[in-house]
Structure formats: structure tokens, C-alpha cells
CSV table of C-alpha atoms in Angstrom, one decimal:
chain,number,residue,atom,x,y,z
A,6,UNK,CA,-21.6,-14.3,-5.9
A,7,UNK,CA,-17.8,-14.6,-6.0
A,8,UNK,CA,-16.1,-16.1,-9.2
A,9,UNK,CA,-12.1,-17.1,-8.9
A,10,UNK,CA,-10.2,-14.5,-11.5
A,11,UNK,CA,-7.9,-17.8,-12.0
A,12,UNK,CA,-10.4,-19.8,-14.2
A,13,UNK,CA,-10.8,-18.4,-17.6
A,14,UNK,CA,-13.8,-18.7,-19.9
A,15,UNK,CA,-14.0,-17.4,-23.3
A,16,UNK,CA,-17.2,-14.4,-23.3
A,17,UNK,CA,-16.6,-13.4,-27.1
A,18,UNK,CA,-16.6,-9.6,-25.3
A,19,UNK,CA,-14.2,-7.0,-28.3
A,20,UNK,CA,-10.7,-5.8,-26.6
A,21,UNK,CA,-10.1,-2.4,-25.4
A,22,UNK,CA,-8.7,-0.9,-28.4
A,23,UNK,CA,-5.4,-0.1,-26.6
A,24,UNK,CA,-5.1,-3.5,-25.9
A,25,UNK,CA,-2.4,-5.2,-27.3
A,26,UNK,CA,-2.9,-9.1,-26.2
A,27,UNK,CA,-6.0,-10.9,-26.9
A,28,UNK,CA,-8.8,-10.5,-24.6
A,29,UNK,CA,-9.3,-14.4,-23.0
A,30,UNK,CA,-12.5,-13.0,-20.1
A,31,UNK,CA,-14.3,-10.4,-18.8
A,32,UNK,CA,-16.3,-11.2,-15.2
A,33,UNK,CA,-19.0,-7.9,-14.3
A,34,UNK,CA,-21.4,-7.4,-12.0
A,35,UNK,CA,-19.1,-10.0,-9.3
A,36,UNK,CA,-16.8,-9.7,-6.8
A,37,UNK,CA,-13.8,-11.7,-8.4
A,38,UNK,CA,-11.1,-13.1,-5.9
A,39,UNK,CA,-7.7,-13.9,-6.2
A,40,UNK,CA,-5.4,-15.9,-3.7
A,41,UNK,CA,-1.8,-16.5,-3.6
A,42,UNK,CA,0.2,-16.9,-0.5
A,43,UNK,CA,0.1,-13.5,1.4
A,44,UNK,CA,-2.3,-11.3,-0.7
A,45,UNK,CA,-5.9,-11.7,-1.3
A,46,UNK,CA,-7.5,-9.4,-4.5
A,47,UNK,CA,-11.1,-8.6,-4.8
A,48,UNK,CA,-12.8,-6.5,-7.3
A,49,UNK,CA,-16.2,-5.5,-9.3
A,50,UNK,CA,-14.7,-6.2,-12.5
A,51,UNK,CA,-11.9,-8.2,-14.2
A,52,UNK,CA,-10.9,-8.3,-17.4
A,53,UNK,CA,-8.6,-11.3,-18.4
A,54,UNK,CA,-6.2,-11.6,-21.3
A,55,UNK,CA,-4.2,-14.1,-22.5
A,56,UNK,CA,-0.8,-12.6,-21.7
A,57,UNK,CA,-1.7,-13.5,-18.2
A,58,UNK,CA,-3.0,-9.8,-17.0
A,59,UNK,CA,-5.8,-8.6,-15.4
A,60,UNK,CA,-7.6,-5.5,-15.4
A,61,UNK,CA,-9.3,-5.2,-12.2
A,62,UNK,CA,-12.1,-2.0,-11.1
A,63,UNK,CA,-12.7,-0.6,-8.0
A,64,UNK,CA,-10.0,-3.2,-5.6
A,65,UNK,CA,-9.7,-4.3,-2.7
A,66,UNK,CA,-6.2,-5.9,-1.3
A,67,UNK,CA,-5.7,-7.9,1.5
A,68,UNK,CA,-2.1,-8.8,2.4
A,69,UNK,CA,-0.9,-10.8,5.2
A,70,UNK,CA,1.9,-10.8,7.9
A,71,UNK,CA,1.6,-14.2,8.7
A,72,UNK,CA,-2.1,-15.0,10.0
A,73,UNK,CA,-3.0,-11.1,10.0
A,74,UNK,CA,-4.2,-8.6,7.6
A,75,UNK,CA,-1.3,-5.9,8.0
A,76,UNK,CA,-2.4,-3.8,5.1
A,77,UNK,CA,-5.7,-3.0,3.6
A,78,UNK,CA,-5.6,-1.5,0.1
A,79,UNK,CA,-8.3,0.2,-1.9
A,80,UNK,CA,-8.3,1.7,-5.6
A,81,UNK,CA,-9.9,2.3,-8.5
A,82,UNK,CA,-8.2,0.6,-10.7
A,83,UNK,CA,-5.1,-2.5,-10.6
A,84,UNK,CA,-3.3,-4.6,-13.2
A,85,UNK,CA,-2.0,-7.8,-11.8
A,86,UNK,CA,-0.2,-10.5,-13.8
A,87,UNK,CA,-1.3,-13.9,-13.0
A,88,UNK,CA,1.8,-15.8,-12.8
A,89,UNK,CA,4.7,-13.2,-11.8
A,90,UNK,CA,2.8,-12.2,-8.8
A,91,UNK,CA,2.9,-8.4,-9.6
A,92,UNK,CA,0.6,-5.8,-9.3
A,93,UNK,CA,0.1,-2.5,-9.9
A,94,UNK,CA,-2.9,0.0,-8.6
A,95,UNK,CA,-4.0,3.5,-9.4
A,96,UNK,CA,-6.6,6.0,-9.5
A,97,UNK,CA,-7.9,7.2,-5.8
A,98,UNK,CA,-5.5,4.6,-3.7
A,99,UNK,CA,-5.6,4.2,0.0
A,100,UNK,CA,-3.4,2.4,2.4
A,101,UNK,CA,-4.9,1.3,5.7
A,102,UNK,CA,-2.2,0.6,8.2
A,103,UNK,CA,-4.8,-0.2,11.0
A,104,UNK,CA,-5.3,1.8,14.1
A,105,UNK,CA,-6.7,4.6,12.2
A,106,UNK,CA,-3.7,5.4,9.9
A,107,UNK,CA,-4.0,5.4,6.3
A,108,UNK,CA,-1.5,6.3,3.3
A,109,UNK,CA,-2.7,8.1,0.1
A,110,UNK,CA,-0.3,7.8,-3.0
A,111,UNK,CA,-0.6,8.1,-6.9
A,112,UNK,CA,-0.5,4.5,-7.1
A,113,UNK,CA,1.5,1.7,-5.1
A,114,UNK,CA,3.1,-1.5,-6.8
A,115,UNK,CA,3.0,-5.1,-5.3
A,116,UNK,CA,6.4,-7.4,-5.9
A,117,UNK,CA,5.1,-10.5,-4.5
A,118,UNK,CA,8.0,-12.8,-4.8
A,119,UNK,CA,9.7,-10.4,-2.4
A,120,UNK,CA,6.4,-9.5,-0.7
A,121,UNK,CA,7.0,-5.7,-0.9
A,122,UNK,CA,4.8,-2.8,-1.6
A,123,UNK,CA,5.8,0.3,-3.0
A,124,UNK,CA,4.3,4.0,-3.1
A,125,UNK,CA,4.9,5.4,-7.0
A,126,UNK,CA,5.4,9.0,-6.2
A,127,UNK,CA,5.2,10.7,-3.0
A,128,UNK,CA,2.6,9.8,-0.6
A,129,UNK,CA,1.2,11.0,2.2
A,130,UNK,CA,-0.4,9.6,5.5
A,131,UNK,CA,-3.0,10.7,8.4
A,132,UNK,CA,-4.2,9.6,11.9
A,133,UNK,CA,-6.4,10.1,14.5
A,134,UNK,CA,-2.9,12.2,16.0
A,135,UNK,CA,-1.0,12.4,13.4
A,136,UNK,CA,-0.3,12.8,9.6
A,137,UNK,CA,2.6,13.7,7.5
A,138,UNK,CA,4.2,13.4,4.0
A,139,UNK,CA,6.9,11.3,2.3
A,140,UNK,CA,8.7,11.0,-1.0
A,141,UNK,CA,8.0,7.2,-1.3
A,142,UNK,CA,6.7,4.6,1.4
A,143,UNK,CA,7.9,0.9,1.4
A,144,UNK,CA,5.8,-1.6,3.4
A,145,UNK,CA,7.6,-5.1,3.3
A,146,UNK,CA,5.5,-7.9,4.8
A,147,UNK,CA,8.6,-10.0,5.5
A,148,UNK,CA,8.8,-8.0,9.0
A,149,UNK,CA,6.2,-5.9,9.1
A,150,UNK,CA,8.1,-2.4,8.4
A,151,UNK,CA,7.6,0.1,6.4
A,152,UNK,CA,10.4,2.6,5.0
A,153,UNK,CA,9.8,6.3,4.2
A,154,UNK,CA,12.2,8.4,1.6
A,155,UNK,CA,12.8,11.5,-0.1
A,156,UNK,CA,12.1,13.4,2.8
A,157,UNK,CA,10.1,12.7,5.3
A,158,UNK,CA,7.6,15.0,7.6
A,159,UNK,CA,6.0,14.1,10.8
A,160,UNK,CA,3.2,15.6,12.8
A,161,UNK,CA,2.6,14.3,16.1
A,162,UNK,CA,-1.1,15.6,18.4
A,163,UNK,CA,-1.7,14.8,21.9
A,164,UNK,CA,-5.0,15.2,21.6
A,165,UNK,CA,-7.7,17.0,18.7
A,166,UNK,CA,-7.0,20.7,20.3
A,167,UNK,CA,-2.9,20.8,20.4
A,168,UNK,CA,-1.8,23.9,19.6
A,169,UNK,CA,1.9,23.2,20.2
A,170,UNK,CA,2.6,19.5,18.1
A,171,UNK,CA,5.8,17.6,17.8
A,172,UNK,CA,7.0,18.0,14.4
A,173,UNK,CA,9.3,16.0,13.0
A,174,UNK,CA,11.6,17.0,10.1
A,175,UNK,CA,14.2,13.8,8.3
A,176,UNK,CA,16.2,12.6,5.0
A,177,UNK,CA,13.9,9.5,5.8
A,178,UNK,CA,12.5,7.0,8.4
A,179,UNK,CA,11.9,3.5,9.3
A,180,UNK,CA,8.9,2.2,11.3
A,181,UNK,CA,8.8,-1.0,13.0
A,182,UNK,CA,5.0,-1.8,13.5
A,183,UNK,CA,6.0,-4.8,15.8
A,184,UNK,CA,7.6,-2.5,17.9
A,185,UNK,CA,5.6,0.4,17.6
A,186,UNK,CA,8.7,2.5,17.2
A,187,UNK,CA,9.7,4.8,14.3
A,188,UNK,CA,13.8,5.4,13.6
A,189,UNK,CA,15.2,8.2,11.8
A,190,UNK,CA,18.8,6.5,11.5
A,191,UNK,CA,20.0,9.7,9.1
A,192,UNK,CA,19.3,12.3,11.7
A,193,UNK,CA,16.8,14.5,12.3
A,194,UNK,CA,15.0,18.2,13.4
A,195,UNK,CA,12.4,18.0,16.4
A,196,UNK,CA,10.9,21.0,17.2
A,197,UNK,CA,7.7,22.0,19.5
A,198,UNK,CA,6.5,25.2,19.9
A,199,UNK,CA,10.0,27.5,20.7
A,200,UNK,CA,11.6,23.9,21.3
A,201,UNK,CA,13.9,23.1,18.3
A,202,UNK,CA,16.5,20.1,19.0
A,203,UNK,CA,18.6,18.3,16.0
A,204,UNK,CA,19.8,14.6,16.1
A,205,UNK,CA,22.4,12.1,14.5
A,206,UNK,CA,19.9,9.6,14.7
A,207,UNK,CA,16.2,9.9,16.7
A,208,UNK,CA,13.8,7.1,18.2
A,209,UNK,CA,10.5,7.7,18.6
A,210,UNK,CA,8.3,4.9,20.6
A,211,UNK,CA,4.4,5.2,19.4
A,212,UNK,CA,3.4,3.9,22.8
């Protein structure tokens, strides 16, 4: 059955020894749900203290871009703070971007208040016709884009069995998902096959 992570009850369960906060709750065996605005949080266990934290197991985010779920996130592990609206996930995470895409990072970080999520350490991301790698990924729900840093590799397929893809080299890249287009504003190196070509700024249309 589900149980709201946002009522507290008192189990008499000990604290993890590293803990430094009293322990208020600890839900097993459930699927605890959390609400608040644009995100939804589910997971098999929460642990509740009294600073205002959770420990959550094996998550499952939901955040929205207005009626639709934009971004799907799984991990093992997240710490969310009741009131600040922050969160923080690790262990095993996955980003689903819909259509098949999903990003893999170290961990990602949730800043509710300005309804950004951010990739902590480099992160990498794969299609049905397509994948690449990035220093850090920003998705901000505000207007459904996401940013891409530190360098940033693209690999673009026409199909399973192309042996000559579009490879795209940049400082870093911004994809509208509205629009369906990705901007590398700082330049960029295209190359295919023999093909190499260099730009002050490239615009790539998804479809």
C-alpha cells in the first residue's frame, strides 16, 4: 500500500550510527510517495529524521513540465529534505528523457525552488540512434531544456547498421526538447566518414 513520507510516526527503530540527527520514522516493505508541485518521489524505503531529511531506497522520480512527465528518474539511493525541496540521488542512476533516450550519471541533484536538475560528475547518454558523453547535464523544467558542459560528444545513426555516423565534437550544447533541436552556440567539429566541417555555432534539428 502507499504511505505519504510527509506524516511522521515515531517506530522506536535505533539510528544509523553515522547519523547525526535523531531518527523521527522508518516506513519498509511500502512504496512511500512524496508530492510537491512539479516532482513526484516514490520509494521502497524511507527513513525519516527529525532534521527534516529522508533517506529514501531504490527511487523513483517523477518531474513535471506542466501536465507531463518530462523526466523519469531511477536510483538506488536519494536524500531529500522535506521543506527546502532538494534532493540528492546516487548509486546506479538513470535519466529517462522519453523517446528512448536515457542519461547515466554518478548522481544528479534536484533544486526545486528553481526546478533544476543537475548531473554531479560527467554523464553520459544513449538512444535508439544515438549516444554520447558530457561533463555535466542540466535539465531545467522551467522550459523543458537541458544544457550539456565540459565537453560535449555526439553520435548520431541513421539506422542500427551505419557504418559512416555523424559525429559531433563541442565546448558544450543546448537542447530544446520543445523544439526538438540541439544548439552548439560555442562552435563546433562535424565530421562523417572523410567529411570533416567546423562551425562558429551549429543547429542540429532532431526531426
Amino acid at each position: 500500500g502507499k504511505r505519504s513520507i510527509t506524516t511522521t510516526h515515531s517506530t522506536g527503530a535505533p539510528a544509523p550510527a553515522n547519523a547525526s540527527w535523531p531518527l523521527a520514522a522508518r516506513v519498509t516493505g511500502t512504496t512511500s510517495t512524496y508530492n510537491r508541485g512539479a516532482v513526484r518521489v516514490a520509494a521502497q524505503e524511507t527513513v525519516e529524521f527529525a532534521s527534516g531529511w529522508f533517506e529514501l531506497r531504490d527511487v523513483e522520480v517523477s518531474l513535471y513540465h506542466g501536465p507531463d512527465v518530462v523526466y523519469a528518474l531511477t536510483s538506488q539511493r536519494a536524500r531529500l529534505h522535506r521543506d527546502r525541496r532538494e534532493a540528492i540521488a546516487s548509486g546506479d542512476v538513470r535519466l529517462s528523457l522519453g523517446g528512448g533516450v536515457a542519461v547515466s550519471a554518478a548522481g544528479f541533484s534536484l533544486r526545486g525552488e528553481e526546478r533544476v536538475l543537475e548531473s554531479q560528475g560527467p554523464a553520459t547518454f544513449a538512444g535508439e540512434a544515438m549516444g554520447g558523453l558530457a561533463g555535466g547535464v542540466t535539465c531545467r523544467l522551467e522550459d523543458n531544456s537541458i544544457s550539456l558542459t565540459g565537453g560535449v560528444s555526439f553520435v548520431w545513426r541513421r539506422s542500427a547498421d551505419d557504418t559512416t555516423p555523424l559525429i559531433v565534437l563541442a565546448p558544450r550544447a543546448a537542447c530544446s526538447r520543445d523544439e526538438a533541436a540541439v544548439s552548439f552556440s560555442e562552435g563546433a567539429t562535424l565530421m562523417r566518414g572523410s567529411l570533416r566541417l567546423q562551425g562558429a555555432a551549429v543547429r542540429v534539428q532532431l526531426r
